[in-house]
Amino acid sequence: MASLYIKDRETAALAAELAAELGTTKTEAVRDALRRRIAEIAAPKSGSGQGLLERLDEWRKANPLPPPTGLKADKAFFDDLWGEI
C-alpha cells in the first residue's frame, strides 16, 4: 500500500477542515475530493454530467451581449476610434 504524506501545512489544514465538515477521516475526505475533481475534469470528455458547451451556454445567459448599436464596424469606424481620419 502506498502512502501520501502531505508536507504543505495549508493543504494538510484544508484536508483536516474538510474531514471535520464531513465527519470523516482526512484520508476519506482527500479521496472524495480527488474523485470529485477527476469526475469534474472527465465530464466534458465523456459526455456525462455538464459539458463545456452547457457551461458556456450558462455563462452566455448570465453575461449577455449588449444590444446591437446599428453602427457599421468597418475600417472607417476603427480609424475614427484611433483618430486616424
PDB file of N, CA and C in Angstrom:
ATOM      1  N   MET A   1       0.843  -1.171   0.000  1.00  0.00           N
ATOM      2  CA  MET A   1       0.000   0.000   0.000  1.00  0.00           C
ATOM      3  C   MET A   1       0.893   1.241   0.000  1.00  0.00           C
ATOM      4  N   ALA A   2       0.586   2.190  -0.856  1.00  0.00           N
ATOM      5  CA  ALA A   2       1.357   3.429  -0.946  1.00  0.00           C
ATOM      6  C   ALA A   2       0.778   4.463   0.010  1.00  0.00           C
ATOM      7  N   SER A   3       1.633   5.317   0.526  1.00  0.00           N
ATOM      8  CA  SER A   3       1.209   6.377   1.434  1.00  0.00           C
ATOM      9  C   SER A   3       1.347   7.727   0.756  1.00  0.00           C
ATOM     10  N   LEU A   4       0.563   8.648   1.221  1.00  0.00           N
ATOM     11  CA  LEU A   4       0.644  10.020   0.746  1.00  0.00           C
ATOM     12  C   LEU A   4       0.933  10.887   1.956  1.00  0.00           C
ATOM     13  N   TYR A   5       2.057  11.538   1.943  1.00  0.00           N
ATOM     14  CA  TYR A   5       2.443  12.413   3.039  1.00  0.00           C
ATOM     15  C   TYR A   5       2.321  13.846   2.542  1.00  0.00           C
ATOM     16  N   ILE A   6       1.437  14.603   3.170  1.00  0.00           N
ATOM     17  CA  ILE A   6       1.224  15.993   2.770  1.00  0.00           C
ATOM     18  C   ILE A   6       2.167  16.866   3.581  1.00  0.00           C
ATOM     19  N   LYS A   7       3.126  17.470   2.896  1.00  0.00           N
ATOM     20  CA  LYS A   7       4.152  18.276   3.549  1.00  0.00           C
ATOM     21  C   LYS A   7       3.736  19.729   3.718  1.00  0.00           C
ATOM     22  N   ASP A   8       2.814  20.183   2.923  1.00  0.00           N
ATOM     23  CA  ASP A   8       2.370  21.570   2.958  1.00  0.00           C
ATOM     24  C   ASP A   8       1.349  21.755   4.082  1.00  0.00           C
ATOM     25  N   ARG A   9       1.607  22.684   4.983  1.00  0.00           N
ATOM     26  CA  ARG A   9       0.730  22.889   6.144  1.00  0.00           C
ATOM     27  C   ARG A   9      -0.667  23.349   5.747  1.00  0.00           C
ATOM     28  N   GLU A  10      -0.739  24.237   4.772  1.00  0.00           N
ATOM     29  CA  GLU A  10      -2.053  24.732   4.356  1.00  0.00           C
ATOM     30  C   GLU A  10      -2.904  23.599   3.778  1.00  0.00           C
ATOM     31  N   THR A  11      -2.289  22.760   2.958  1.00  0.00           N
ATOM     32  CA  THR A  11      -3.018  21.632   2.362  1.00  0.00           C
ATOM     33  C   THR A  11      -3.464  20.653   3.437  1.00  0.00           C
ATOM     34  N   ALA A  12      -2.588  20.378   4.392  1.00  0.00           N
ATOM     35  CA  ALA A  12      -2.948  19.480   5.494  1.00  0.00           C
ATOM     36  C   ALA A  12      -4.095  20.068   6.313  1.00  0.00           C
ATOM     37  N   ALA A  13      -4.065  21.381   6.533  1.00  0.00           N
ATOM     38  CA  ALA A  13      -5.133  22.033   7.288  1.00  0.00           C
ATOM     39  C   ALA A  13      -6.457  21.979   6.524  1.00  0.00           C
ATOM     40  N   LEU A  14      -6.386  22.173   5.202  1.00  0.00           N
ATOM     41  CA  LEU A  14      -7.597  22.082   4.379  1.00  0.00           C
ATOM     42  C   LEU A  14      -8.187  20.677   4.425  1.00  0.00           C
ATOM     43  N   ALA A  15      -7.331  19.675   4.368  1.00  0.00           N
ATOM     44  CA  ALA A  15      -7.792  18.283   4.449  1.00  0.00           C
ATOM     45  C   ALA A  15      -8.453  18.028   5.802  1.00  0.00           C
ATOM     46  N   ALA A  16      -7.864  18.558   6.874  1.00  0.00           N
ATOM     47  CA  ALA A  16      -8.441  18.382   8.208  1.00  0.00           C
ATOM     48  C   ALA A  16      -9.781  19.110   8.322  1.00  0.00           C
ATOM     49  N   GLU A  17      -9.856  20.322   7.753  1.00  0.00           N
ATOM     50  CA  GLU A  17     -11.100  21.090   7.788  1.00  0.00           C
ATOM     51  C   GLU A  17     -12.213  20.381   7.028  1.00  0.00           C
ATOM     52  N   LEU A  18     -11.886  19.868   5.849  1.00  0.00           N
ATOM     53  CA  LEU A  18     -12.881  19.138   5.062  1.00  0.00           C
ATOM     54  C   LEU A  18     -13.328  17.887   5.790  1.00  0.00           C
ATOM     55  N   ALA A  19     -12.393  17.163   6.385  1.00  0.00           N
ATOM     56  CA  ALA A  19     -12.739  15.950   7.130  1.00  0.00           C
ATOM     57  C   ALA A  19     -13.669  16.280   8.293  1.00  0.00           C
ATOM     58  N   ALA A  20     -13.383  17.371   8.995  1.00  0.00           N
ATOM     59  CA  ALA A  20     -14.238  17.767  10.114  1.00  0.00           C
ATOM     60  C   ALA A  20     -15.640  18.133   9.639  1.00  0.00           C
ATOM     61  N   GLU A  21     -15.724  18.856   8.517  1.00  0.00           N
ATOM     62  CA  GLU A  21     -17.028  19.233   7.964  1.00  0.00           C
ATOM     63  C   GLU A  21     -17.839  18.010   7.550  1.00  0.00           C
ATOM     64  N   LEU A  22     -17.143  17.019   6.998  1.00  0.00           N
ATOM     65  CA  LEU A  22     -17.813  15.806   6.525  1.00  0.00           C
ATOM     66  C   LEU A  22     -18.020  14.775   7.626  1.00  0.00           C
ATOM     67  N   GLY A  23     -17.332  14.975   8.756  1.00  0.00           N
ATOM     68  CA  GLY A  23     -17.413  13.995   9.844  1.00  0.00           C
ATOM     69  C   GLY A  23     -16.742  12.692   9.461  1.00  0.00           C
ATOM     70  N   THR A  24     -15.609  12.786   8.823  1.00  0.00           N
ATOM     71  CA  THR A  24     -14.904  11.611   8.318  1.00  0.00           C
ATOM     72  C   THR A  24     -13.408  11.760   8.582  1.00  0.00           C
ATOM     73  N   THR A  25     -12.627  10.855   8.068  1.00  0.00           N
ATOM     74  CA  THR A  25     -11.180  10.938   8.225  1.00  0.00           C
ATOM     75  C   THR A  25     -10.586  11.814   7.125  1.00  0.00           C
ATOM     76  N   LYS A  26      -9.363  12.261   7.339  1.00  0.00           N
ATOM     77  CA  LYS A  26      -8.678  13.059   6.315  1.00  0.00           C
ATOM     78  C   LYS A  26      -8.478  12.219   5.053  1.00  0.00           C
ATOM     79  N   THR A  27      -8.168  10.951   5.222  1.00  0.00           N
ATOM     80  CA  THR A  27      -7.972  10.073   4.065  1.00  0.00           C
ATOM     81  C   THR A  27      -9.233  10.012   3.210  1.00  0.00           C
ATOM     82  N   GLU A  28     -10.384   9.800   3.863  1.00  0.00           N
ATOM     83  CA  GLU A  28     -11.638   9.728   3.114  1.00  0.00           C
ATOM     84  C   GLU A  28     -11.993  11.076   2.483  1.00  0.00           C
ATOM     85  N   ALA A  29     -11.714  12.164   3.189  1.00  0.00           N
ATOM     86  CA  ALA A  29     -12.004  13.496   2.646  1.00  0.00           C
ATOM     87  C   ALA A  29     -11.154  13.775   1.411  1.00  0.00           C
ATOM     88  N   VAL A  30      -9.872  13.444   1.474  1.00  0.00           N
ATOM     89  CA  VAL A  30      -8.980  13.659   0.329  1.00  0.00           C
ATOM     90  C   VAL A  30      -9.395  12.758  -0.826  1.00  0.00           C
ATOM     91  N   ARG A  31      -9.710  11.497  -0.530  1.00  0.00           N
ATOM     92  CA  ARG A  31     -10.136  10.553  -1.579  1.00  0.00           C
ATOM     93  C   ARG A  31     -11.387  11.065  -2.277  1.00  0.00           C
ATOM     94  N   ASP A  32     -12.369  11.539  -1.491  1.00  0.00           N
ATOM     95  CA  ASP A  32     -13.612  12.049  -2.066  1.00  0.00           C
ATOM     96  C   ASP A  32     -13.352  13.291  -2.910  1.00  0.00           C
ATOM     97  N   ALA A  33     -12.524  14.195  -2.403  1.00  0.00           N
ATOM     98  CA  ALA A  33     -12.214  15.422  -3.149  1.00  0.00           C
ATOM     99  C   ALA A  33     -11.511  15.102  -4.461  1.00  0.00           C
ATOM    100  N   LEU A  34     -10.571  14.168  -4.425  1.00  0.00           N
ATOM    101  CA  LEU A  34      -9.856  13.793  -5.650  1.00  0.00           C
ATOM    102  C   LEU A  34     -10.791  13.124  -6.655  1.00  0.00           C
ATOM    103  N   ARG A  35     -11.654  12.253  -6.173  1.00  0.00           N
ATOM    104  CA  ARG A  35     -12.605  11.595  -7.079  1.00  0.00           C
ATOM    105  C   ARG A  35     -13.539  12.610  -7.727  1.00  0.00           C
ATOM    106  N   ARG A  36     -14.015  13.554  -6.932  1.00  0.00           N
ATOM    107  CA  ARG A  36     -14.915  14.578  -7.473  1.00  0.00           C
ATOM    108  C   ARG A  36     -14.211  15.433  -8.519  1.00  0.00           C
ATOM    109  N   ARG A  37     -12.972  15.800  -8.246  1.00  0.00           N
ATOM    110  CA  ARG A  37     -12.215  16.627  -9.192  1.00  0.00           C
ATOM    111  C   ARG A  37     -11.946  15.876 -10.491  1.00  0.00           C
ATOM    112  N   ILE A  38     -11.594  14.609 -10.373  1.00  0.00           N
ATOM    113  CA  ILE A  38     -11.355  13.789 -11.567  1.00  0.00           C
ATOM    114  C   ILE A  38     -12.639  13.670 -12.385  1.00  0.00           C
ATOM    115  N   ALA A  39     -13.771  13.447 -11.714  1.00  0.00           N
ATOM    116  CA  ALA A  39     -15.054  13.349 -12.416  1.00  0.00           C
ATOM    117  C   ALA A  39     -15.413  14.667 -13.089  1.00  0.00           C
ATOM    118  N   GLU A  40     -15.109  15.766 -12.407  1.00  0.00           N
ATOM    119  CA  GLU A  40     -15.384  17.091 -12.968  1.00  0.00           C
ATOM    120  C   GLU A  40     -14.569  17.334 -14.234  1.00  0.00           C
ATOM    121  N   ILE A  41     -13.321  16.933 -14.210  1.00  0.00           N
ATOM    122  CA  ILE A  41     -12.450  17.109 -15.375  1.00  0.00           C
ATOM    123  C   ILE A  41     -12.871  16.187 -16.512  1.00  0.00           C
ATOM    124  N   ALA A  42     -13.254  14.970 -16.179  1.00  0.00           N
ATOM    125  CA  ALA A  42     -13.598  13.978 -17.193  1.00  0.00           C
ATOM    126  C   ALA A  42     -14.977  14.204 -17.801  1.00  0.00           C
ATOM    127  N   ALA A  43     -15.863  14.891 -17.102  1.00  0.00           N
ATOM    128  CA  ALA A  43     -17.248  15.044 -17.561  1.00  0.00           C
ATOM    129  C   ALA A  43     -17.361  15.591 -18.981  1.00  0.00           C
ATOM    130  N   PRO A  44     -16.678  16.688 -19.346  1.00  0.00           N
ATOM    131  CA  PRO A  44     -16.836  17.188 -20.715  1.00  0.00           C
ATOM    132  C   PRO A  44     -16.349  16.208 -21.774  1.00  0.00           C
ATOM    133  N   LYS A  45     -15.363  15.376 -21.439  1.00  0.00           N
ATOM    134  CA  LYS A  45     -14.829  14.421 -22.400  1.00  0.00           C
ATOM    135  C   LYS A  45     -15.776  13.251 -22.620  1.00  0.00           C
ATOM    136  N   SER A  46     -16.391  12.787 -21.532  1.00  0.00           N
ATOM    137  CA  SER A  46     -17.204  11.586 -21.636  1.00  0.00           C
ATOM    138  C   SER A  46     -18.640  11.872 -22.036  1.00  0.00           C
ATOM    139  N   GLY A  47     -19.048  13.114 -21.950  1.00  0.00           N
ATOM    140  CA  GLY A  47     -20.420  13.443 -22.285  1.00  0.00           C
ATOM    141  C   GLY A  47     -21.359  13.293 -21.099  1.00  0.00           C
ATOM    142  N   SER A  48     -20.879  12.736 -19.987  1.00  0.00           N
ATOM    143  CA  SER A  48     -21.717  12.629 -18.801  1.00  0.00           C
ATOM    144  C   SER A  48     -21.584  13.901 -17.986  1.00  0.00           C
ATOM    145  N   GLY A  49     -22.613  14.246 -17.290  1.00  0.00           N
ATOM    146  CA  GLY A  49     -22.553  15.462 -16.495  1.00  0.00           C
ATOM    147  C   GLY A  49     -22.680  16.681 -17.389  1.00  0.00           C
ATOM    148  N   GLN A  50     -22.240  17.801 -16.884  1.00  0.00           N
ATOM    149  CA  GLN A  50     -22.347  19.039 -17.638  1.00  0.00           C
ATOM    150  C   GLN A  50     -21.062  19.284 -18.407  1.00  0.00           C
ATOM    151  N   GLY A  51     -21.173  19.312 -19.705  1.00  0.00           N
ATOM    152  CA  GLY A  51     -20.011  19.504 -20.553  1.00  0.00           C
ATOM    153  C   GLY A  51     -19.694  20.962 -20.787  1.00  0.00           C
ATOM    154  N   LEU A  52     -18.660  21.181 -21.546  1.00  0.00           N
ATOM    155  CA  LEU A  52     -18.174  22.520 -21.827  1.00  0.00           C
ATOM    156  C   LEU A  52     -19.237  23.377 -22.509  1.00  0.00           C
ATOM    157  N   LEU A  53     -19.930  22.837 -23.484  1.00  0.00           N
ATOM    158  CA  LEU A  53     -20.934  23.623 -24.203  1.00  0.00           C
ATOM    159  C   LEU A  53     -22.067  24.064 -23.292  1.00  0.00           C
ATOM    160  N   GLU A  54     -22.473  23.197 -22.372  1.00  0.00           N
ATOM    161  CA  GLU A  54     -23.527  23.557 -21.433  1.00  0.00           C
ATOM    162  C   GLU A  54     -23.060  24.661 -20.484  1.00  0.00           C
ATOM    163  N   ARG A  55     -21.809  24.562 -20.023  1.00  0.00           N
ATOM    164  CA  ARG A  55     -21.278  25.587 -19.122  1.00  0.00           C
ATOM    165  C   ARG A  55     -21.138  26.921 -19.857  1.00  0.00           C
ATOM    166  N   LEU A  56     -20.689  26.890 -21.113  1.00  0.00           N
ATOM    167  CA  LEU A  56     -20.594  28.118 -21.900  1.00  0.00           C
ATOM    168  C   LEU A  56     -21.960  28.740 -22.127  1.00  0.00           C
ATOM    169  N   ASP A  57     -22.963  27.891 -22.387  1.00  0.00           N
ATOM    170  CA  ASP A  57     -24.315  28.378 -22.593  1.00  0.00           C
ATOM    171  C   ASP A  57     -24.834  29.067 -21.333  1.00  0.00           C
ATOM    172  N   GLU A  58     -24.593  28.471 -20.176  1.00  0.00           N
ATOM    173  CA  GLU A  58     -24.994  29.103 -18.916  1.00  0.00           C
ATOM    174  C   GLU A  58     -24.286  30.435 -18.727  1.00  0.00           C
ATOM    175  N   TRP A  59     -22.990  30.480 -19.038  1.00  0.00           N
ATOM    176  CA  TRP A  59     -22.225  31.707 -18.880  1.00  0.00           C
ATOM    177  C   TRP A  59     -22.763  32.797 -19.808  1.00  0.00           C
ATOM    178  N   ARG A  60     -23.074  32.401 -21.045  1.00  0.00           N
ATOM    179  CA  ARG A  60     -23.584  33.381 -22.013  1.00  0.00           C
ATOM    180  C   ARG A  60     -24.952  33.910 -21.596  1.00  0.00           C
ATOM    181  N   LYS A  61     -25.772  33.064 -20.979  1.00  0.00           N
ATOM    182  CA  LYS A  61     -27.073  33.530 -20.486  1.00  0.00           C
ATOM    183  C   LYS A  61     -26.890  34.498 -19.325  1.00  0.00           C
ATOM    184  N   ALA A  62     -25.914  34.242 -18.477  1.00  0.00           N
ATOM    185  CA  ALA A  62     -25.649  35.115 -17.332  1.00  0.00           C
ATOM    186  C   ALA A  62     -24.925  36.395 -17.742  1.00  0.00           C
ATOM    187  N   ASN A  63     -24.253  36.374 -18.873  1.00  0.00           N
ATOM    188  CA  ASN A  63     -23.473  37.520 -19.352  1.00  0.00           C
ATOM    189  C   ASN A  63     -23.817  37.821 -20.809  1.00  0.00           C
ATOM    190  N   PRO A  64     -25.028  38.297 -21.060  1.00  0.00           N
ATOM    191  CA  PRO A  64     -25.433  38.518 -22.456  1.00  0.00           C
ATOM    192  C   PRO A  64     -24.675  39.685 -23.093  1.00  0.00           C
ATOM    193  N   LEU A  65     -24.604  39.637 -24.416  1.00  0.00           N
ATOM    194  CA  LEU A  65     -24.003  40.734 -25.163  1.00  0.00           C
ATOM    195  C   LEU A  65     -24.946  41.934 -25.121  1.00  0.00           C
ATOM    196  N   PRO A  66     -24.395  43.120 -25.200  1.00  0.00           N
ATOM    197  CA  PRO A  66     -25.284  44.293 -25.256  1.00  0.00           C
ATOM    198  C   PRO A  66     -26.062  44.292 -26.573  1.00  0.00           C
ATOM    199  N   PRO A  67     -27.158  45.035 -26.623  1.00  0.00           N
ATOM    200  CA  PRO A  67     -27.929  45.063 -27.871  1.00  0.00           C
ATOM    201  C   PRO A  67     -27.129  45.717 -28.987  1.00  0.00           C
ATOM    202  N   PRO A  68     -27.414  45.355 -30.228  1.00  0.00           N
ATOM    203  CA  PRO A  68     -26.701  45.954 -31.365  1.00  0.00           C
ATOM    204  C   PRO A  68     -26.918  47.464 -31.408  1.00  0.00           C
ATOM    205  N   THR A  69     -25.883  48.177 -31.819  1.00  0.00           N
ATOM    206  CA  THR A  69     -25.954  49.644 -31.897  1.00  0.00           C
ATOM    207  C   THR A  69     -26.385  50.123 -33.273  1.00  0.00           C
ATOM    208  N   GLY A  70     -26.248  49.268 -34.251  1.00  0.00           N
ATOM    209  CA  GLY A  70     -26.561  49.662 -35.610  1.00  0.00           C
ATOM    210  C   GLY A  70     -25.377  50.306 -36.319  1.00  0.00           C
ATOM    211  N   LEU A  71     -24.273  50.524 -35.593  1.00  0.00           N
ATOM    212  CA  LEU A  71     -23.090  51.103 -36.218  1.00  0.00           C
ATOM    213  C   LEU A  71     -22.381  50.046 -37.053  1.00  0.00           C
ATOM    214  N   LYS A  72     -21.820  50.499 -38.165  1.00  0.00           N
ATOM    215  CA  LYS A  72     -21.081  49.602 -39.029  1.00  0.00           C
ATOM    216  C   LYS A  72     -19.628  49.569 -38.560  1.00  0.00           C
ATOM    217  N   ALA A  73     -19.130  48.393 -38.202  1.00  0.00           N
ATOM    218  CA  ALA A  73     -17.762  48.256 -37.707  1.00  0.00           C
ATOM    219  C   ALA A  73     -16.842  47.932 -38.882  1.00  0.00           C
ATOM    220  N   ASP A  74     -16.581  48.947 -39.685  1.00  0.00           N
ATOM    221  CA  ASP A  74     -15.690  48.774 -40.832  1.00  0.00           C
ATOM    222  C   ASP A  74     -14.391  49.541 -40.574  1.00  0.00           C
ATOM    223  N   LYS A  75     -13.549  49.635 -41.577  1.00  0.00           N
ATOM    224  CA  LYS A  75     -12.254  50.294 -41.411  1.00  0.00           C
ATOM    225  C   LYS A  75     -12.421  51.755 -40.995  1.00  0.00           C
ATOM    226  N   ALA A  76     -13.377  52.438 -41.570  1.00  0.00           N
ATOM    227  CA  ALA A  76     -13.603  53.840 -41.226  1.00  0.00           C
ATOM    228  C   ALA A  76     -13.988  53.986 -39.750  1.00  0.00           C
ATOM    229  N   PHE A  77     -14.780  53.055 -39.251  1.00  0.00           N
ATOM    230  CA  PHE A  77     -15.185  53.078 -37.850  1.00  0.00           C
ATOM    231  C   PHE A  77     -13.968  52.948 -36.939  1.00  0.00           C
ATOM    232  N   PHE A  78     -13.105  51.977 -37.219  1.00  0.00           N
ATOM    233  CA  PHE A  78     -11.930  51.762 -36.389  1.00  0.00           C
ATOM    234  C   PHE A  78     -10.904  52.887 -36.556  1.00  0.00           C
ATOM    235  N   ASP A  79     -10.778  53.414 -37.768  1.00  0.00           N
ATOM    236  CA  ASP A  79      -9.894  54.550 -37.971  1.00  0.00           C
ATOM    237  C   ASP A  79     -10.355  55.751 -37.136  1.00  0.00           C
ATOM    238  N   ASP A  80     -11.651  55.954 -37.057  1.00  0.00           N
ATOM    239  CA  ASP A  80     -12.195  57.036 -36.251  1.00  0.00           C
ATOM    240  C   ASP A  80     -11.908  56.816 -34.768  1.00  0.00           C
ATOM    241  N   LEU A  81     -12.037  55.573 -34.321  1.00  0.00           N
ATOM    242  CA  LEU A  81     -11.737  55.267 -32.910  1.00  0.00           C
ATOM    243  C   LEU A  81     -10.288  55.613 -32.576  1.00  0.00           C
ATOM    244  N   TRP A  82      -9.400  55.362 -33.514  1.00  0.00           N
ATOM    245  CA  TRP A  82      -7.981  55.596 -33.291  1.00  0.00           C
ATOM    246  C   TRP A  82      -7.534  57.020 -33.676  1.00  0.00           C
ATOM    247  N   GLY A  83      -8.504  57.808 -34.123  1.00  0.00           N
ATOM    248  CA  GLY A  83      -8.176  59.182 -34.504  1.00  0.00           C
ATOM    249  C   GLY A  83      -7.347  59.281 -35.764  1.00  0.00           C
ATOM    250  N   GLU A  84      -7.579  58.381 -36.705  1.00  0.00           N
ATOM    251  CA  GLU A  84      -6.767  58.326 -37.914  1.00  0.00           C
ATOM    252  C   GLU A  84      -7.517  58.825 -39.147  1.00  0.00           C
ATOM    253  N   ILE A  85      -8.533  59.601 -38.952  1.00  0.00           N
ATOM    254  CA  ILE A  85      -9.280  60.095 -40.115  1.00  0.00           C
ATOM    255  C   ILE A  85      -8.834  61.486 -40.456  1.00  0.00           C
TER     256      ILE A  85
END
